[in-house]
Short mmCIF file of C-alpha atoms in Angstrom, two decimals:
data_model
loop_
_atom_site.label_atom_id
_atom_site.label_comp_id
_atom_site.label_asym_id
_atom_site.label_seq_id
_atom_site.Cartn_x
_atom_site.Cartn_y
_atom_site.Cartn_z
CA UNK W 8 2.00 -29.11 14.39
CA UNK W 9 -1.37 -29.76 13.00
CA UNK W 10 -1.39 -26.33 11.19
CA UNK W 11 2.36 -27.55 9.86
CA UNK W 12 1.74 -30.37 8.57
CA UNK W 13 -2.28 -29.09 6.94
CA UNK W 14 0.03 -26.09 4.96
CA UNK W 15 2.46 -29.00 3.76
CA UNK W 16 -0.61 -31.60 2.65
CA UNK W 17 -2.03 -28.43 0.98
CA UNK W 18 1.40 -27.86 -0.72
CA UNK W 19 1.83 -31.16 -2.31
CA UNK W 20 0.75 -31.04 -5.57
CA UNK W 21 2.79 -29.89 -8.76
CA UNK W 22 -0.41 -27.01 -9.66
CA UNK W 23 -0.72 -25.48 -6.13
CA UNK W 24 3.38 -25.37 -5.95
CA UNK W 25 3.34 -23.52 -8.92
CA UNK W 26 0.14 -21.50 -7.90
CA UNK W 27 2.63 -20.95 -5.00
CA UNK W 28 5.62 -20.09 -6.50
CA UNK W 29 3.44 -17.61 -8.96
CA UNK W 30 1.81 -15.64 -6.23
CA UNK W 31 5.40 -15.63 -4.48
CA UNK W 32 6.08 -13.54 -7.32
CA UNK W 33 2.89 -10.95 -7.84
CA UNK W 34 -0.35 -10.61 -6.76
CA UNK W 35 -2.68 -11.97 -9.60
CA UNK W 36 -6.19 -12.93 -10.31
CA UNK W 37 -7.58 -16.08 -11.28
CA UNK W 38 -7.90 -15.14 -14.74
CA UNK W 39 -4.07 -14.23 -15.25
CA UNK W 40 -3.23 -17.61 -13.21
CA UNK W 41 -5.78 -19.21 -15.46
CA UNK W 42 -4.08 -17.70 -18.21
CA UNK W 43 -0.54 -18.78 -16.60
CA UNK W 44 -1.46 -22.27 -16.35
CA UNK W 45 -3.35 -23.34 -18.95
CA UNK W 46 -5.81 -24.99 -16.96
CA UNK W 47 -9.84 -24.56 -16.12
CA UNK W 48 -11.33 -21.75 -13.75
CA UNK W 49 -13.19 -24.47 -11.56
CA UNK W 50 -9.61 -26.48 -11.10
CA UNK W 51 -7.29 -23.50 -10.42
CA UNK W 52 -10.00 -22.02 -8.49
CA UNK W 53 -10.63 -25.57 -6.58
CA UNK W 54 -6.42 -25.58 -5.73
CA UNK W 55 -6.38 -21.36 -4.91
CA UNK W 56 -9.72 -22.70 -2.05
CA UNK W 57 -7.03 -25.09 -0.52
CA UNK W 58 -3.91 -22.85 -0.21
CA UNK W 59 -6.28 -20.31 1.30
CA UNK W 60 -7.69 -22.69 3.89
CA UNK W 61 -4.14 -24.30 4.72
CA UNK W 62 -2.99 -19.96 5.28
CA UNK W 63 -0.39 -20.37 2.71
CA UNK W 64 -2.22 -17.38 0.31
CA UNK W 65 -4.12 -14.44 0.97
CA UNK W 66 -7.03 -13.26 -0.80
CA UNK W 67 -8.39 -10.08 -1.87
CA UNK W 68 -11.31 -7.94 -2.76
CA UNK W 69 -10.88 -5.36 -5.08
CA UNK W 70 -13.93 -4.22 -6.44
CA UNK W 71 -15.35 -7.17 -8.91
CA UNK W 72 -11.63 -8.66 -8.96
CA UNK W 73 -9.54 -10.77 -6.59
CA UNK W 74 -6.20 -10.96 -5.93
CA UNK W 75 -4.08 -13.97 -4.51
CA UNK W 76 -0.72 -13.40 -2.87
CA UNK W 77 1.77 -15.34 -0.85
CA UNK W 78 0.61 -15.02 2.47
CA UNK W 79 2.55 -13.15 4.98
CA UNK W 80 1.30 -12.94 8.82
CA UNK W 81 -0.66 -16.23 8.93
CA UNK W 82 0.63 -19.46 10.87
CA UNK W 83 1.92 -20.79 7.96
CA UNK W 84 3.58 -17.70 6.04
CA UNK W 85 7.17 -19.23 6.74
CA UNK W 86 6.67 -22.29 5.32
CA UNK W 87 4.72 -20.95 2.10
CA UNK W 88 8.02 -18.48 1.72
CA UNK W 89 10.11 -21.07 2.37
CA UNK W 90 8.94 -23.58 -0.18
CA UNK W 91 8.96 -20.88 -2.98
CA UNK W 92 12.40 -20.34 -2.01
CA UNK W 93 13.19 -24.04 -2.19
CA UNK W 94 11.81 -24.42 -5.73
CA UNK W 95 14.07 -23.86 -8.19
CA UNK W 96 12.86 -21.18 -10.97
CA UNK W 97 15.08 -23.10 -13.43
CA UNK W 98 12.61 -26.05 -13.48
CA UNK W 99 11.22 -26.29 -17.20
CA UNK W 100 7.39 -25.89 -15.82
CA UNK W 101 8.81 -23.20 -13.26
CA UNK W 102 10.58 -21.35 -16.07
CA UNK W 103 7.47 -21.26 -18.82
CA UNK W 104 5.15 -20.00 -15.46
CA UNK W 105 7.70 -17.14 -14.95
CA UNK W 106 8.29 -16.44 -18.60
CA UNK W 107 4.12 -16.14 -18.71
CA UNK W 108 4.31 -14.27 -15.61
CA UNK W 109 6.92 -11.72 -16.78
CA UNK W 110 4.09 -11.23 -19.60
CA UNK W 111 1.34 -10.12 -17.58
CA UNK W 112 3.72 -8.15 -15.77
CA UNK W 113 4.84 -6.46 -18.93
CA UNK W 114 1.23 -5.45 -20.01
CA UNK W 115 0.65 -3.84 -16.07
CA UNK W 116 3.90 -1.73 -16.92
CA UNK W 117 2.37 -0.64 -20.43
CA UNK W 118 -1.16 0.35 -18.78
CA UNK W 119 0.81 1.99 -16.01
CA UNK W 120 2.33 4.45 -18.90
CA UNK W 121 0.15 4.77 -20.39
CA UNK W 122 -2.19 6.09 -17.56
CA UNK W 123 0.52 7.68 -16.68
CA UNK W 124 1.24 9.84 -20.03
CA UNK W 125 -2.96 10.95 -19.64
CA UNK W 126 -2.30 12.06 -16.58
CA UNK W 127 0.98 13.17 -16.01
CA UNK W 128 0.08 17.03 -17.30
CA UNK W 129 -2.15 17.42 -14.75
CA UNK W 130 0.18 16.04 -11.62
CA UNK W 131 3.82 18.04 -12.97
CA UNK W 132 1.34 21.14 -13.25
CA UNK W 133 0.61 20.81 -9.34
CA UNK W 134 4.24 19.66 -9.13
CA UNK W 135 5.47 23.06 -10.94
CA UNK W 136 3.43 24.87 -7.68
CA UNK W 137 5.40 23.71 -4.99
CA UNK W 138 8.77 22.42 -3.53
CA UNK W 139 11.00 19.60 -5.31
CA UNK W 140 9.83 16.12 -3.90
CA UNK W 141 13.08 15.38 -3.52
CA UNK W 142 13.45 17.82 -0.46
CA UNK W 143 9.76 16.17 0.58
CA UNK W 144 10.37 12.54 0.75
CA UNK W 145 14.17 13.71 2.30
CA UNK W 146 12.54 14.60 5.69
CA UNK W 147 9.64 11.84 5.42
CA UNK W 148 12.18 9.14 5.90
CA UNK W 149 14.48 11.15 7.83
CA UNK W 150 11.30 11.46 10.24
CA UNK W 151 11.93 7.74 10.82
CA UNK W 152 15.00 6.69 11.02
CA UNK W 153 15.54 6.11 14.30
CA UNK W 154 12.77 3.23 13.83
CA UNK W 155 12.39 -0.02 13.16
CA UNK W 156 9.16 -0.41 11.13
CA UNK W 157 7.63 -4.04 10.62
CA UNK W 158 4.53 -2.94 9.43
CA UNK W 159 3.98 0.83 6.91
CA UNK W 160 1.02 1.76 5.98
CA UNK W 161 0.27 4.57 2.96
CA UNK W 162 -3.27 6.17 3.39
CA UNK W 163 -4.06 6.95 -0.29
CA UNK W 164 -1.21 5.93 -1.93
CA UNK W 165 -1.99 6.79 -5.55
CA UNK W 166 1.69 6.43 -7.40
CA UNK W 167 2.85 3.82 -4.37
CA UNK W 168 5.87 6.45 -4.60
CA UNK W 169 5.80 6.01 -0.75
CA UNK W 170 5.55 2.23 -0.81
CA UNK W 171 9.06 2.75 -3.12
CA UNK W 172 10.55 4.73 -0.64
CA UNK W 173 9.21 2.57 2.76
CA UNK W 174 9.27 -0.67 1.34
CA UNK W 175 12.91 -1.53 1.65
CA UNK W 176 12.95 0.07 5.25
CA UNK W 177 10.20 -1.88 6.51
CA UNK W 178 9.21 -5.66 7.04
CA UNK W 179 5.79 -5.15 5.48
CA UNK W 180 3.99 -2.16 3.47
CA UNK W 181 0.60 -2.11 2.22
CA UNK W 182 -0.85 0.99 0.47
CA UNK W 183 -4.56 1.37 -0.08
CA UNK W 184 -6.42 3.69 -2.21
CA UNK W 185 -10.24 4.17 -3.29
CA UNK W 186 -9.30 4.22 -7.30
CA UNK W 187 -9.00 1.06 -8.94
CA UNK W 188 -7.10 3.04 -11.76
CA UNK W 189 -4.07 4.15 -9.45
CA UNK W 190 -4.18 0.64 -7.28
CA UNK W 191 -2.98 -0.58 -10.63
CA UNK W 192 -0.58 1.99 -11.38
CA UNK W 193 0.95 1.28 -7.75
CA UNK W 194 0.82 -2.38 -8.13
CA UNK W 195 3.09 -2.16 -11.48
CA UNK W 196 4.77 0.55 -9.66
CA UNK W 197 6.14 -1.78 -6.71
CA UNK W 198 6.04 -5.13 -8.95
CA UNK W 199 9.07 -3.13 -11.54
CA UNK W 200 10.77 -2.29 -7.73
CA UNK W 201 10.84 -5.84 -7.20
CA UNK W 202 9.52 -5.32 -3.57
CA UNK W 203 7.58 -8.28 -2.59
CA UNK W 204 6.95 -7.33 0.46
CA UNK W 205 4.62 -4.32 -0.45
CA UNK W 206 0.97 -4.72 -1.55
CA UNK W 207 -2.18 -2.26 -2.49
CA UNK W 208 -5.33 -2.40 -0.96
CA UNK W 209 -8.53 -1.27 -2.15
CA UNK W 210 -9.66 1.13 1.12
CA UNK W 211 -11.48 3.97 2.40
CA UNK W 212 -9.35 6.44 4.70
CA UNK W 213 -12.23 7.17 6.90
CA UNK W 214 -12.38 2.97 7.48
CA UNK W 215 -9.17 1.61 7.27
CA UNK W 216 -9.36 -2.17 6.71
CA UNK W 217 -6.33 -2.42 9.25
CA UNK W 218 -6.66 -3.59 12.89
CA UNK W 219 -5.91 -1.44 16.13
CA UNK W 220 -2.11 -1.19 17.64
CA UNK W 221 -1.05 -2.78 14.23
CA UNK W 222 1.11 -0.39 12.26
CA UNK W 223 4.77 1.15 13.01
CA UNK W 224 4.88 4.45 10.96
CA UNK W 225 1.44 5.92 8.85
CA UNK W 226 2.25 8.31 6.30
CA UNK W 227 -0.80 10.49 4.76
CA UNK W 228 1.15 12.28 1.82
CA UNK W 229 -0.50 14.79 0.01
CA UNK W 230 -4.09 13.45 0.39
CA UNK W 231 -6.07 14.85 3.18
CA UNK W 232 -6.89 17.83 0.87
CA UNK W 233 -9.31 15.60 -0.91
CA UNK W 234 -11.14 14.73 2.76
CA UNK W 235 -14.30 16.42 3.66
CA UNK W 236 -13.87 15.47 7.22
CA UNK W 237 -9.82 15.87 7.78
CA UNK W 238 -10.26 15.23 11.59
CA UNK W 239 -11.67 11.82 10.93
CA UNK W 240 -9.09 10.57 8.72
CA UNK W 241 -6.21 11.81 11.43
CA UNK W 242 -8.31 9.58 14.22
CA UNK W 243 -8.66 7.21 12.26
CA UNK W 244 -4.80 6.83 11.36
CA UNK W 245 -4.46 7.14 15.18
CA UNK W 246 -6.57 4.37 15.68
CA UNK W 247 -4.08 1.82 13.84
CA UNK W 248 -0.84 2.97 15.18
CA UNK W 249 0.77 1.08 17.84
CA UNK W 250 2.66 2.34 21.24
CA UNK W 251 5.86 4.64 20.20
CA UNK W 252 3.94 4.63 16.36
CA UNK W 253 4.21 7.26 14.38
CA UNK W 254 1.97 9.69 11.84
CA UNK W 255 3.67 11.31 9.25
CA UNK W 256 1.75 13.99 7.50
CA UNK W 257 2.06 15.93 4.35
CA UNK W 258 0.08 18.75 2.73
CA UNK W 259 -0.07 22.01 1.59
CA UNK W 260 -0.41 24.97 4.19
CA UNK W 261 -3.47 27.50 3.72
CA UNK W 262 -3.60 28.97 -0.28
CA UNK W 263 -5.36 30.58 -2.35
CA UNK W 264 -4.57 28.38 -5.73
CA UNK W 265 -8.45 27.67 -6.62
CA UNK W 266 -7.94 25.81 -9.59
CA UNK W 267 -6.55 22.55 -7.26
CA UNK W 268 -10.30 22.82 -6.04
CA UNK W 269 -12.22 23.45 -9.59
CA UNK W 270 -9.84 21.18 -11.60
CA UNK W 271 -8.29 18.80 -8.93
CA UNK W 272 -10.80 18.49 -6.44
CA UNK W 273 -9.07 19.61 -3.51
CA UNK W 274 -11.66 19.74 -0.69
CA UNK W 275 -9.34 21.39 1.28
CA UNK W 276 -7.35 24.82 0.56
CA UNK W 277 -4.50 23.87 2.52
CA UNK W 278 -4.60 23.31 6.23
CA UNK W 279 -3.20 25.88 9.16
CA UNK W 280 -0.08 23.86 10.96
CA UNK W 281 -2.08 24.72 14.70
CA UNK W 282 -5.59 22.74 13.16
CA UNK W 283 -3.56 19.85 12.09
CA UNK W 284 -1.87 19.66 15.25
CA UNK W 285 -5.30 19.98 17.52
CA UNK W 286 -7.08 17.38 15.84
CA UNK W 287 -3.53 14.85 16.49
CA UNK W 288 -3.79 16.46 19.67
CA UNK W 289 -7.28 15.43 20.07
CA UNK W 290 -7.24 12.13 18.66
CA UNK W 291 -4.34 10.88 21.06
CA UNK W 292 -1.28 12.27 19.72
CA UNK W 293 1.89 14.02 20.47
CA UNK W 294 3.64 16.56 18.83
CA UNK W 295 6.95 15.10 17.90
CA UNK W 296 8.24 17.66 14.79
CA UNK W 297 7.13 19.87 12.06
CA UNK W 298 8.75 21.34 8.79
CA UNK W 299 7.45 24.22 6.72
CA UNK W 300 8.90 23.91 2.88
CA UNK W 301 8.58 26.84 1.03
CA UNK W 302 7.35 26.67 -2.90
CA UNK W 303 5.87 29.46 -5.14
CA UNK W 304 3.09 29.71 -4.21
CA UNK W 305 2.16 26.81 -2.38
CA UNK W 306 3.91 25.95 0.84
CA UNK W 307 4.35 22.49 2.32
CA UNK W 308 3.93 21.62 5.59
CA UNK W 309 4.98 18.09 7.27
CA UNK W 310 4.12 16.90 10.58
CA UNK W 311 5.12 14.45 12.60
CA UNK W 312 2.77 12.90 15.82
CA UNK W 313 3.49 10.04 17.71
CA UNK W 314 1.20 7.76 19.27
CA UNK W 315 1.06 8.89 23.06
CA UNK W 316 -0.87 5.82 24.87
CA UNK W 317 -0.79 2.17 24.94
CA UNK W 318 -4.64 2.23 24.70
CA UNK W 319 -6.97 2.53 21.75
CA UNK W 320 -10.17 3.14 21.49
CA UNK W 321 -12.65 0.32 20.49
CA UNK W 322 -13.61 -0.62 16.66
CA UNK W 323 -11.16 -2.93 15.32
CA UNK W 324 -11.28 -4.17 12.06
CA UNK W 325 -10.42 -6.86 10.15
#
């Protein structure tokens, strides 16, 4: 009751409902709400202090910047959804916020293509070594689909292609990634998909900031070539999963395509399917299916463990 009616005190004032009804929409910094609102950095930063404390917003490190968002697994996450829902977006002060919004949005979008068009030789020339996607992400989600998945997690989700194809299956999706530059891409990424309930995390894949038992399905897609100690990040995406959880992984099998390594830096020349499947093995997992794709002249391999225990080892993290 107490925490009830503290979310609903914090709540009543026409700034923090719109700071509300703002970060209902997008994750955004103080500057852009700044810029939103027209007001001071000590005020909006005063009102963002409050909705934190009352557990109607989360917020986030990344790097020098932080990020505000609706909260959604605090006490109070069903009221804070619930009163964005009950304000109506034709409101005149509701509509210029949105209209400002839809701005900042727009200027994500054209530094997303923009990164994008720089980079986008680099990625179809990897792409042009191995299988269509399309065949890919066809047996990722048909590796799930006899699940219900409340919580996805993407371990180095670069694009947030993943989040695009999870986020509508699951209740809530968070991709994290150690470059700033593709959090951003993601983050536009997911914000033009309209799904609000996916977010981007700046994280390590060695350290995931996630706690134990507390994700459904963990996909690592075409990013444990870049680890220098693959066996860590597989225990380490063991360590998160809950009972009946599930690993799916992606990656190239062994090659001999050294230009990924001097002009990509792949730390890993593709990975024998009997390694990946010791170190699951090893960490706590079961075998549960595998899928060799065939590409000219790099192979693709996908694996899928489940978590074999209702035990995890100790470490959690917050």
């Amino acid at each position: 009751m107490e925490q009830l009616l503290q979310g609903l005190r914090a709540a009543g004032e026409e700034t923090r409902m719109r700071l509300l009804v703002l970060c209902g929409h997008a994750e955004l910094t103080v500057s852009e709400l700044i810029q939103i609102l027209g007001q001071s950095q000590p005020r909006v930063s005063r009102h963002l202090k409050l909705l934190c404390d009352a557990g109607l917003l989360d917020r986030f490190q990344e790097g020098s910047w932080v990020y505000y968002r609706l909260a959604n697994k605090s006490g109070t996450s069903l009221l804070a959804r619930y009163l964005v829902d009950l304000v109506p977006e034709e409101d005149p002060v509701v509509s210029r916020d949105l209209e400002r919004l839809n701005t900042i949005k727009q200027a994500r979008l054209d530094a997303a293509d923009d990164y994008f068009r720089e980079n986008a030789k680099h990625w179809n020339k990897i792409r042009s070594l191995h299988v269509a996607e399309k065949e890919v992400e066809r047996l990722i989600l048909s590796s799930v689909q006899d699940m219900k998945i409340t919580d996805f997690l993407d371990i180095g989700t670069g694009t947030g292609r993943m989040l695009e194809l999870f986020g509508p299956l699951s209740q809530f999706a968070v991709g994290v990634d150690t470059s700033r530059e593709m959090l951003a891409f993601a983050r536009a990424a997911i914000e033009g998909a309209d799904l609000r309930n996916c977010q981007v995390r700046l994280g390590d894949m060695y350290t995931l900031p996630f706690l134990n038992d507390s994700q459904d399905v963990v996909v690592i897609h075409q990013v444990l070539h870049y680890a220098d100690r693959p066996k860590m990040v597989i225990a380490e995406a063991k360590r998160v999963l809950r009972k009946n959880g599930r690993l799916v992984l992606v990656d190239f099998a062994p090659h001999e395509v050294e230009t990924l390594r001097t002009e990509h830096a792949h730390t890993q020349m593709g990975f024998d399917a009997d390694q990946v499947w010791s170190w699951c093995e090893e960490a706590g997992l079961k075998r549960k299916d595998f899928h060799m794709l065939a590409g000219d002249p790099l192979n693709v391999n996908i694996w899928i463990a489940e978590q074999s225990n209702t035990d995890n080892p100790s470490g959690e993290r917050e």
